[in-house]
Structures are given as C-alpha cells and as structure tokens.
Amino acid sequence: MSFFQKYFGGWTFRSTKPSFEPGDEIDVFVAETNGTDAGLAYVGDTKLRVEGAGPETVEKRVRVRVIEFDETDATGNGEFLEIVGESSYTS
C-alpha cells in the first residue's frame, strides 16, 4: 500500500446535494418562513420545505421527518417535529 493510499484511506467527499428518503429524521436549521405555517431549510444545495415550522423556528435547529424528496431537483417536503437547538449565531 502506497503512502497516498494510507493517507487518503477512508476519505470521502460530501455532496452539495444530499438526498433523503421518506421517513428519514434529520436536524436542520430553518432559514426562513412564509410567516405562518411552513419554513425553508437548506442542506447544501438541497432545499426542504418544512410544514409546521412557523416564525418561532427561524434560525433554530429543528428535527424534521422527510415526507417526500425529489433527488433530481434536490427538493423535498418534511414535517416539523421539534426544536432541538438554538441558533449558531447566539452568543
């Protein structure tokens, strides 16, 4: 085994467009909301609409259950489950 094989063994590159399966539960930050009942979260270039994520979830880390996902467009819908953390900007 060469030095490079040893050094880079196990390395993988993350996609800028991760995909999800219906039923997956993931933690994301809600970037914005439509003001009432849905938020928008970005995971790299993947966009998730989060049903039930109102204004109180913006800039919070939330747990979401993926309902549907289109891998071709890197978009999907999920349902808000709970707030699991505060903003990364809070001091």
PDB file of N, CA and C in Angstrom:
ATOM      1  N   MET A   1       0.860  -1.174   0.000  1.00  0.00           N
ATOM      2  CA  MET A   1       0.000   0.000   0.000  1.00  0.00           C
ATOM      3  C   MET A   1       0.904   1.236   0.000  1.00  0.00           C
ATOM      4  N   SER A   2       0.598   2.167  -0.894  1.00  0.00           N
ATOM      5  CA  SER A   2       1.414   3.369  -1.014  1.00  0.00           C
ATOM      6  C   SER A   2       1.101   4.359   0.099  1.00  0.00           C
ATOM      7  N   PHE A   3       1.960   5.336   0.243  1.00  0.00           N
ATOM      8  CA  PHE A   3       1.757   6.396   1.227  1.00  0.00           C
ATOM      9  C   PHE A   3       0.418   7.099   0.987  1.00  0.00           C
ATOM     10  N   PHE A   4       0.119   7.419  -0.284  1.00  0.00           N
ATOM     11  CA  PHE A   4      -1.132   8.119  -0.596  1.00  0.00           C
ATOM     12  C   PHE A   4      -2.351   7.273  -0.271  1.00  0.00           C
ATOM     13  N   GLN A   5      -2.292   5.983  -0.533  1.00  0.00           N
ATOM     14  CA  GLN A   5      -3.412   5.112  -0.202  1.00  0.00           C
ATOM     15  C   GLN A   5      -3.632   5.068   1.305  1.00  0.00           C
ATOM     16  N   LYS A   6      -2.545   5.020   2.066  1.00  0.00           N
ATOM     17  CA  LYS A   6      -2.667   5.026   3.527  1.00  0.00           C
ATOM     18  C   LYS A   6      -3.205   6.367   4.012  1.00  0.00           C
ATOM     19  N   TYR A   7      -2.648   7.454   3.469  1.00  0.00           N
ATOM     20  CA  TYR A   7      -3.012   8.786   3.924  1.00  0.00           C
ATOM     21  C   TYR A   7      -4.465   9.121   3.600  1.00  0.00           C
ATOM     22  N   PHE A   8      -4.906   8.777   2.396  1.00  0.00           N
ATOM     23  CA  PHE A   8      -6.251   9.127   1.964  1.00  0.00           C
ATOM     24  C   PHE A   8      -7.258   7.998   2.165  1.00  0.00           C
ATOM     25  N   GLY A   9      -6.839   6.897   2.776  1.00  0.00           N
ATOM     26  CA  GLY A   9      -7.743   5.775   3.016  1.00  0.00           C
ATOM     27  C   GLY A   9      -8.935   6.191   3.868  1.00  0.00           C
ATOM     28  N   GLY A  10     -10.132   5.857   3.418  1.00  0.00           N
ATOM     29  CA  GLY A  10     -11.341   6.179   4.170  1.00  0.00           C
ATOM     30  C   GLY A  10     -11.908   7.553   3.890  1.00  0.00           C
ATOM     31  N   TRP A  11     -11.202   8.376   3.121  1.00  0.00           N
ATOM     32  CA  TRP A  11     -11.719   9.707   2.805  1.00  0.00           C
ATOM     33  C   TRP A  11     -12.851   9.602   1.804  1.00  0.00           C
ATOM     34  N   THR A  12     -13.866  10.416   1.997  1.00  0.00           N
ATOM     35  CA  THR A  12     -14.952  10.532   1.040  1.00  0.00           C
ATOM     36  C   THR A  12     -15.298  12.002   0.893  1.00  0.00           C
ATOM     37  N   PHE A  13     -15.911  12.330  -0.190  1.00  0.00           N
ATOM     38  CA  PHE A  13     -16.346  13.701  -0.422  1.00  0.00           C
ATOM     39  C   PHE A  13     -17.847  13.784  -0.202  1.00  0.00           C
ATOM     40  N   ARG A  14     -18.271  14.846   0.479  1.00  0.00           N
ATOM     41  CA  ARG A  14     -19.700  15.053   0.695  1.00  0.00           C
ATOM     42  C   ARG A  14     -20.284  15.740  -0.528  1.00  0.00           C
ATOM     43  N   SER A  15     -21.497  15.381  -0.831  1.00  0.00           N
ATOM     44  CA  SER A  15     -22.205  16.001  -1.940  1.00  0.00           C
ATOM     45  C   SER A  15     -22.771  17.348  -1.498  1.00  0.00           C
ATOM     46  N   THR A  16     -22.851  18.294  -2.426  1.00  0.00           N
ATOM     47  CA  THR A  16     -23.517  19.556  -2.113  1.00  0.00           C
ATOM     48  C   THR A  16     -25.021  19.398  -2.245  1.00  0.00           C
ATOM     49  N   LYS A  17     -25.452  18.245  -2.757  1.00  0.00           N
ATOM     50  CA  LYS A  17     -26.878  17.961  -2.900  1.00  0.00           C
ATOM     51  C   LYS A  17     -27.202  16.621  -2.246  1.00  0.00           C
ATOM     52  N   PRO A  18     -27.192  16.580  -0.922  1.00  0.00           N
ATOM     53  CA  PRO A  18     -27.527  15.309  -0.276  1.00  0.00           C
ATOM     54  C   PRO A  18     -28.970  14.919  -0.578  1.00  0.00           C
ATOM     55  N   SER A  19     -29.234  13.624  -0.599  1.00  0.00           N
ATOM     56  CA  SER A  19     -30.603  13.170  -0.836  1.00  0.00           C
ATOM     57  C   SER A  19     -31.123  12.478   0.411  1.00  0.00           C
ATOM     58  N   PHE A  20     -32.428  12.437   0.523  1.00  0.00           N
ATOM     59  CA  PHE A  20     -33.079  11.860   1.683  1.00  0.00           C
ATOM     60  C   PHE A  20     -34.180  10.917   1.230  1.00  0.00           C
ATOM     61  N   GLU A  21     -34.556  10.034   2.112  1.00  0.00           N
ATOM     62  CA  GLU A  21     -35.643   9.094   1.858  1.00  0.00           C
ATOM     63  C   GLU A  21     -36.834   9.471   2.732  1.00  0.00           C
ATOM     64  N   PRO A  22     -38.053   9.261   2.243  1.00  0.00           N
ATOM     65  CA  PRO A  22     -39.220   9.486   3.098  1.00  0.00           C
ATOM     66  C   PRO A  22     -39.089   8.679   4.397  1.00  0.00           C
ATOM     67  N   GLY A  23     -39.373   9.352   5.504  1.00  0.00           N
ATOM     68  CA  GLY A  23     -39.240   8.725   6.817  1.00  0.00           C
ATOM     69  C   GLY A  23     -37.946   9.072   7.529  1.00  0.00           C
ATOM     70  N   ASP A  24     -36.928   9.557   6.789  1.00  0.00           N
ATOM     71  CA  ASP A  24     -35.682   9.980   7.429  1.00  0.00           C
ATOM     72  C   ASP A  24     -35.975  11.116   8.397  1.00  0.00           C
ATOM     73  N   GLU A  25     -35.353  11.085   9.564  1.00  0.00           N
ATOM     74  CA  GLU A  25     -35.430  12.198  10.506  1.00  0.00           C
ATOM     75  C   GLU A  25     -34.066  12.863  10.540  1.00  0.00           C
ATOM     76  N   ILE A  26     -34.046  14.157  10.251  1.00  0.00           N
ATOM     77  CA  ILE A  26     -32.794  14.899  10.174  1.00  0.00           C
ATOM     78  C   ILE A  26     -32.921  16.192  10.967  1.00  0.00           C
ATOM     79  N   ASP A  27     -31.781  16.726  11.395  1.00  0.00           N
ATOM     80  CA  ASP A  27     -31.726  18.013  12.078  1.00  0.00           C
ATOM     81  C   ASP A  27     -31.215  19.056  11.094  1.00  0.00           C
ATOM     82  N   VAL A  28     -31.943  20.162  10.961  1.00  0.00           N
ATOM     83  CA  VAL A  28     -31.591  21.235  10.030  1.00  0.00           C
ATOM     84  C   VAL A  28     -31.831  22.580  10.701  1.00  0.00           C
ATOM     85  N   PHE A  29     -31.287  23.635  10.117  1.00  0.00           N
ATOM     86  CA  PHE A  29     -31.584  24.997  10.557  1.00  0.00           C
ATOM     87  C   PHE A  29     -32.623  25.585   9.619  1.00  0.00           C
ATOM     88  N   VAL A  30     -33.679  26.154  10.170  1.00  0.00           N
ATOM     89  CA  VAL A  30     -34.702  26.808   9.364  1.00  0.00           C
ATOM     90  C   VAL A  30     -34.186  28.194   8.998  1.00  0.00           C
ATOM     91  N   ALA A  31     -34.088  28.463   7.708  1.00  0.00           N
ATOM     92  CA  ALA A  31     -33.534  29.726   7.232  1.00  0.00           C
ATOM     93  C   ALA A  31     -34.579  30.836   7.155  1.00  0.00           C
ATOM     94  N   GLU A  32     -35.790  30.455   6.793  1.00  0.00           N
ATOM     95  CA  GLU A  32     -36.848  31.459   6.635  1.00  0.00           C
ATOM     96  C   GLU A  32     -38.195  30.762   6.755  1.00  0.00           C
ATOM     97  N   THR A  33     -39.242  31.573   6.842  1.00  0.00           N
ATOM     98  CA  THR A  33     -40.595  31.032   6.943  1.00  0.00           C
ATOM     99  C   THR A  33     -41.529  31.853   6.079  1.00  0.00           C
ATOM    100  N   ASN A  34     -42.661  31.263   5.736  1.00  0.00           N
ATOM    101  CA  ASN A  34     -43.645  32.018   4.955  1.00  0.00           C
ATOM    102  C   ASN A  34     -44.509  32.886   5.865  1.00  0.00           C
ATOM    103  N   GLY A  35     -44.182  32.908   7.155  1.00  0.00           N
ATOM    104  CA  GLY A  35     -44.879  33.768   8.104  1.00  0.00           C
ATOM    105  C   GLY A  35     -45.972  33.080   8.886  1.00  0.00           C
ATOM    106  N   THR A  36     -46.371  31.897   8.457  1.00  0.00           N
ATOM    107  CA  THR A  36     -47.462  31.245   9.172  1.00  0.00           C
ATOM    108  C   THR A  36     -47.171  29.785   9.520  1.00  0.00           C
ATOM    109  N   ASP A  37     -47.064  28.937   8.509  1.00  0.00           N
ATOM    110  CA  ASP A  37     -47.075  27.508   8.806  1.00  0.00           C
ATOM    111  C   ASP A  37     -46.001  26.658   8.133  1.00  0.00           C
ATOM    112  N   ALA A  38     -45.054  27.258   7.428  1.00  0.00           N
ATOM    113  CA  ALA A  38     -44.024  26.463   6.765  1.00  0.00           C
ATOM    114  C   ALA A  38     -42.707  27.229   6.746  1.00  0.00           C
ATOM    115  N   GLY A  39     -41.630  26.498   6.921  1.00  0.00           N
ATOM    116  CA  GLY A  39     -40.299  27.078   6.877  1.00  0.00           C
ATOM    117  C   GLY A  39     -39.514  26.489   5.722  1.00  0.00           C
ATOM    118  N   LEU A  40     -38.347  27.054   5.486  1.00  0.00           N
ATOM    119  CA  LEU A  40     -37.475  26.589   4.425  1.00  0.00           C
ATOM    120  C   LEU A  40     -36.105  26.337   5.023  1.00  0.00           C
ATOM    121  N   ALA A  41     -35.573  25.151   4.755  1.00  0.00           N
ATOM    122  CA  ALA A  41     -34.250  24.778   5.242  1.00  0.00           C
ATOM    123  C   ALA A  41     -33.389  24.363   4.061  1.00  0.00           C
ATOM    124  N   TYR A  42     -32.126  24.719   4.122  1.00  0.00           N
ATOM    125  CA  TYR A  42     -31.180  24.352   3.076  1.00  0.00           C
ATOM    126  C   TYR A  42     -30.129  23.431   3.678  1.00  0.00           C
ATOM    127  N   VAL A  43     -29.836  22.347   2.963  1.00  0.00           N
ATOM    128  CA  VAL A  43     -28.753  21.439   3.335  1.00  0.00           C
ATOM    129  C   VAL A  43     -27.862  21.399   2.107  1.00  0.00           C
ATOM    130  N   GLY A  44     -26.799  22.216   2.122  1.00  0.00           N
ATOM    131  CA  GLY A  44     -26.029  22.407   0.901  1.00  0.00           C
ATOM    132  C   GLY A  44     -26.929  23.058  -0.123  1.00  0.00           C
ATOM    133  N   ASP A  45     -27.016  22.458  -1.315  1.00  0.00           N
ATOM    134  CA  ASP A  45     -27.893  22.970  -2.366  1.00  0.00           C
ATOM    135  C   ASP A  45     -29.269  22.307  -2.341  1.00  0.00           C
ATOM    136  N   THR A  46     -29.503  21.447  -1.378  1.00  0.00           N
ATOM    137  CA  THR A  46     -30.793  20.790  -1.226  1.00  0.00           C
ATOM    138  C   THR A  46     -31.731  21.691  -0.439  1.00  0.00           C
ATOM    139  N   LYS A  47     -32.977  21.782  -0.907  1.00  0.00           N
ATOM    140  CA  LYS A  47     -33.956  22.666  -0.277  1.00  0.00           C
ATOM    141  C   LYS A  47     -35.117  21.828   0.260  1.00  0.00           C
ATOM    142  N   LEU A  48     -35.449  22.029   1.539  1.00  0.00           N
ATOM    143  CA  LEU A  48     -36.571  21.339   2.161  1.00  0.00           C
ATOM    144  C   LEU A  48     -37.606  22.334   2.648  1.00  0.00           C
ATOM    145  N   ARG A  49     -38.848  22.125   2.266  1.00  0.00           N
ATOM    146  CA  ARG A  49     -39.967  22.897   2.809  1.00  0.00           C
ATOM    147  C   ARG A  49     -40.430  22.145   4.048  1.00  0.00           C
ATOM    148  N   VAL A  50     -40.504  22.844   5.180  1.00  0.00           N
ATOM    149  CA  VAL A  50     -40.812  22.204   6.456  1.00  0.00           C
ATOM    150  C   VAL A  50     -42.191  22.652   6.937  1.00  0.00           C
ATOM    151  N   GLU A  51     -43.170  21.763   6.785  1.00  0.00           N
ATOM    152  CA  GLU A  51     -44.532  22.041   7.236  1.00  0.00           C
ATOM    153  C   GLU A  51     -44.569  22.141   8.759  1.00  0.00           C
ATOM    154  N   GLY A  52     -45.262  23.133   9.276  1.00  0.00           N
ATOM    155  CA  GLY A  52     -45.405  23.300  10.717  1.00  0.00           C
ATOM    156  C   GLY A  52     -44.295  24.103  11.364  1.00  0.00           C
ATOM    157  N   ALA A  53     -43.323  24.553  10.570  1.00  0.00           N
ATOM    158  CA  ALA A  53     -42.217  25.358  11.106  1.00  0.00           C
ATOM    159  C   ALA A  53     -42.571  26.832  10.937  1.00  0.00           C
ATOM    160  N   GLY A  54     -43.135  27.422  11.977  1.00  0.00           N
ATOM    161  CA  GLY A  54     -43.543  28.821  11.937  1.00  0.00           C
ATOM    162  C   GLY A  54     -42.403  29.768  12.254  1.00  0.00           C
ATOM    163  N   PRO A  55     -42.716  31.047  12.434  1.00  0.00           N
ATOM    164  CA  PRO A  55     -41.702  32.079  12.680  1.00  0.00           C
ATOM    165  C   PRO A  55     -40.811  31.800  13.897  1.00  0.00           C
ATOM    166  N   GLU A  56     -41.329  31.101  14.898  1.00  0.00           N
ATOM    167  CA  GLU A  56     -40.537  30.817  16.100  1.00  0.00           C
ATOM    168  C   GLU A  56     -39.393  29.841  15.847  1.00  0.00           C
ATOM    169  N   THR A  57     -39.363  29.217  14.663  1.00  0.00           N
ATOM    170  CA  THR A  57     -38.308  28.241  14.361  1.00  0.00           C
ATOM    171  C   THR A  57     -37.176  28.817  13.516  1.00  0.00           C
ATOM    172  N   VAL A  58     -37.330  30.043  13.019  1.00  0.00           N
ATOM    173  CA  VAL A  58     -36.303  30.647  12.166  1.00  0.00           C
ATOM    174  C   VAL A  58     -35.002  30.785  12.947  1.00  0.00           C
ATOM    175  N   GLU A  59     -33.902  30.370  12.319  1.00  0.00           N
ATOM    176  CA  GLU A  59     -32.552  30.363  12.891  1.00  0.00           C
ATOM    177  C   GLU A  59     -32.442  29.433  14.088  1.00  0.00           C
ATOM    178  N   LYS A  60     -33.301  28.436  14.147  1.00  0.00           N
ATOM    179  CA  LYS A  60     -33.227  27.402  15.190  1.00  0.00           C
ATOM    180  C   LYS A  60     -32.919  26.066  14.511  1.00  0.00           C
ATOM    181  N   ARG A  61     -32.294  25.204  15.259  1.00  0.00           N
ATOM    182  CA  ARG A  61     -32.053  23.848  14.773  1.00  0.00           C
ATOM    183  C   ARG A  61     -33.288  23.025  15.114  1.00  0.00           C
ATOM    184  N   VAL A  62     -33.867  22.379  14.101  1.00  0.00           N
ATOM    185  CA  VAL A  62     -35.092  21.622  14.293  1.00  0.00           C
ATOM    186  C   VAL A  62     -34.942  20.204  13.751  1.00  0.00           C
ATOM    187  N   ARG A  63     -35.726  19.311  14.303  1.00  0.00           N
ATOM    188  CA  ARG A  63     -35.787  17.935  13.791  1.00  0.00           C
ATOM    189  C   ARG A  63     -36.971  17.859  12.830  1.00  0.00           C
ATOM    190  N   VAL A  64     -36.715  17.250  11.667  1.00  0.00           N
ATOM    191  CA  VAL A  64     -37.699  17.170  10.588  1.00  0.00           C
ATOM    192  C   VAL A  64     -37.805  15.722  10.124  1.00  0.00           C
ATOM    193  N   ARG A  65     -39.024  15.280   9.855  1.00  0.00           N
ATOM    194  CA  ARG A  65     -39.232  13.978   9.216  1.00  0.00           C
ATOM    195  C   ARG A  65     -39.523  14.234   7.745  1.00  0.00           C
ATOM    196  N   VAL A  66     -38.702  13.652   6.866  1.00  0.00           N
ATOM    197  CA  VAL A  66     -38.866  13.830   5.427  1.00  0.00           C
ATOM    198  C   VAL A  66     -40.128  13.093   4.986  1.00  0.00           C
ATOM    199  N   ILE A  67     -40.996  13.800   4.262  1.00  0.00           N
ATOM    200  CA  ILE A  67     -42.238  13.223   3.744  1.00  0.00           C
ATOM    201  C   ILE A  67     -42.047  12.766   2.305  1.00  0.00           C
ATOM    202  N   GLU A  68     -41.456  13.638   1.490  1.00  0.00           N
ATOM    203  CA  GLU A  68     -41.173  13.285   0.104  1.00  0.00           C
ATOM    204  C   GLU A  68     -39.909  14.003  -0.338  1.00  0.00           C
ATOM    205  N   PHE A  69     -39.228  13.406  -1.332  1.00  0.00           N
ATOM    206  CA  PHE A  69     -37.988  14.003  -1.795  1.00  0.00           C
ATOM    207  C   PHE A  69     -37.789  13.693  -3.271  1.00  0.00           C
ATOM    208  N   ASP A  70     -37.433  14.722  -4.043  1.00  0.00           N
ATOM    209  CA  ASP A  70     -37.132  14.584  -5.464  1.00  0.00           C
ATOM    210  C   ASP A  70     -35.626  14.742  -5.638  1.00  0.00           C
ATOM    211  N   GLU A  71     -34.943  13.636  -5.858  1.00  0.00           N
ATOM    212  CA  GLU A  71     -33.486  13.660  -5.962  1.00  0.00           C
ATOM    213  C   GLU A  71     -33.013  14.439  -7.187  1.00  0.00           C
ATOM    214  N   THR A  72     -33.782  14.418  -8.262  1.00  0.00           N
ATOM    215  CA  THR A  72     -33.406  15.132  -9.485  1.00  0.00           C
ATOM    216  C   THR A  72     -33.325  16.634  -9.244  1.00  0.00           C
ATOM    217  N   ASP A  73     -34.318  17.180  -8.545  1.00  0.00           N
ATOM    218  CA  ASP A  73     -34.350  18.619  -8.265  1.00  0.00           C
ATOM    219  C   ASP A  73     -33.704  18.992  -6.941  1.00  0.00           C
ATOM    220  N   ALA A  74     -33.352  17.997  -6.130  1.00  0.00           N
ATOM    221  CA  ALA A  74     -32.782  18.221  -4.790  1.00  0.00           C
ATOM    222  C   ALA A  74     -33.714  19.081  -3.939  1.00  0.00           C
ATOM    223  N   THR A  75     -35.011  18.740  -4.001  1.00  0.00           N
ATOM    224  CA  THR A  75     -36.010  19.433  -3.197  1.00  0.00           C
ATOM    225  C   THR A  75     -36.909  18.409  -2.516  1.00  0.00           C
ATOM    226  N   GLY A  76     -37.488  18.833  -1.406  1.00  0.00           N
ATOM    227  CA  GLY A  76     -38.387  17.929  -0.716  1.00  0.00           C
ATOM    228  C   GLY A  76     -39.267  18.637   0.278  1.00  0.00           C
ATOM    229  N   ASN A  77     -40.122  17.845   0.899  1.00  0.00           N
ATOM    230  CA  ASN A  77     -41.020  18.334   1.929  1.00  0.00           C
ATOM    231  C   ASN A  77     -40.831  17.494   3.177  1.00  0.00           C
ATOM    232  N   GLY A  78     -40.953  18.160   4.307  1.00  0.00           N
ATOM    233  CA  GLY A  78     -40.844  17.459   5.573  1.00  0.00           C
ATOM    234  C   GLY A  78     -41.810  18.044   6.574  1.00  0.00           C
ATOM    235  N   GLU A  79     -41.927  17.363   7.709  1.00  0.00           N
ATOM    236  CA  GLU A  79     -42.798  17.875   8.768  1.00  0.00           C
ATOM    237  C   GLU A  79     -41.961  18.190   9.999  1.00  0.00           C
ATOM    238  N   PHE A  80     -42.232  19.330  10.589  1.00  0.00           N
ATOM    239  CA  PHE A  80     -41.555  19.781  11.800  1.00  0.00           C
ATOM    240  C   PHE A  80     -41.899  18.849  12.950  1.00  0.00           C
ATOM    241  N   LEU A  81     -40.876  18.407  13.683  1.00  0.00           N
ATOM    242  CA  LEU A  81     -41.100  17.559  14.848  1.00  0.00           C
ATOM    243  C   LEU A  81     -40.843  18.306  16.147  1.00  0.00           C
ATOM    244  N   GLU A  82     -39.667  18.962  16.251  1.00  0.00           N
ATOM    245  CA  GLU A  82     -39.340  19.684  17.479  1.00  0.00           C
ATOM    246  C   GLU A  82     -38.124  20.569  17.275  1.00  0.00           C
ATOM    247  N   ILE A  83     -38.001  21.588  18.126  1.00  0.00           N
ATOM    248  CA  ILE A  83     -36.789  22.406  18.157  1.00  0.00           C
ATOM    249  C   ILE A  83     -35.768  21.637  18.993  1.00  0.00           C
ATOM    250  N   VAL A  84     -34.561  21.470  18.443  1.00  0.00           N
ATOM    251  CA  VAL A  84     -33.528  20.721  19.157  1.00  0.00           C
ATOM    252  C   VAL A  84     -32.310  21.559  19.511  1.00  0.00           C
ATOM    253  N   GLY A  85     -32.283  22.824  19.084  1.00  0.00           N
ATOM    254  CA  GLY A  85     -31.135  23.674  19.401  1.00  0.00           C
ATOM    255  C   GLY A  85     -31.383  25.113  19.033  1.00  0.00           C
ATOM    256  N   GLU A  86     -30.523  25.944  19.540  1.00  0.00           N
ATOM    257  CA  GLU A  86     -30.599  27.383  19.275  1.00  0.00           C
ATOM    258  C   GLU A  86     -29.757  27.739  18.077  1.00  0.00           C
ATOM    259  N   SER A  87     -29.851  28.978  17.665  1.00  0.00           N
ATOM    260  CA  SER A  87     -29.092  29.491  16.542  1.00  0.00           C
ATOM    261  C   SER A  87     -27.603  29.368  16.813  1.00  0.00           C
ATOM    262  N   SER A  88     -26.857  29.145  15.749  1.00  0.00           N
ATOM    263  CA  SER A  88     -25.410  29.132  15.878  1.00  0.00           C
ATOM    264  C   SER A  88     -24.858  30.536  16.023  1.00  0.00           C
ATOM    265  N   TYR A  89     -25.703  31.563  15.838  1.00  0.00           N
ATOM    266  CA  TYR A  89     -25.282  32.951  15.951  1.00  0.00           C
ATOM    267  C   TYR A  89     -25.439  33.506  17.352  1.00  0.00           C
ATOM    268  N   THR A  90     -26.157  32.773  18.212  1.00  0.00           N
ATOM    269  CA  THR A  90     -26.396  33.252  19.570  1.00  0.00           C
ATOM    270  C   THR A  90     -25.110  33.173  20.383  1.00  0.00           C
ATOM    271  N   SER A  91     -24.829  34.217  21.117  1.00  0.00           N
ATOM    272  CA  SER A  91     -23.607  34.201  21.926  1.00  0.00           C
ATOM    273  C   SER A  91     -23.890  33.786  23.354  1.00  0.00           C
TER     274      SER A  91
END
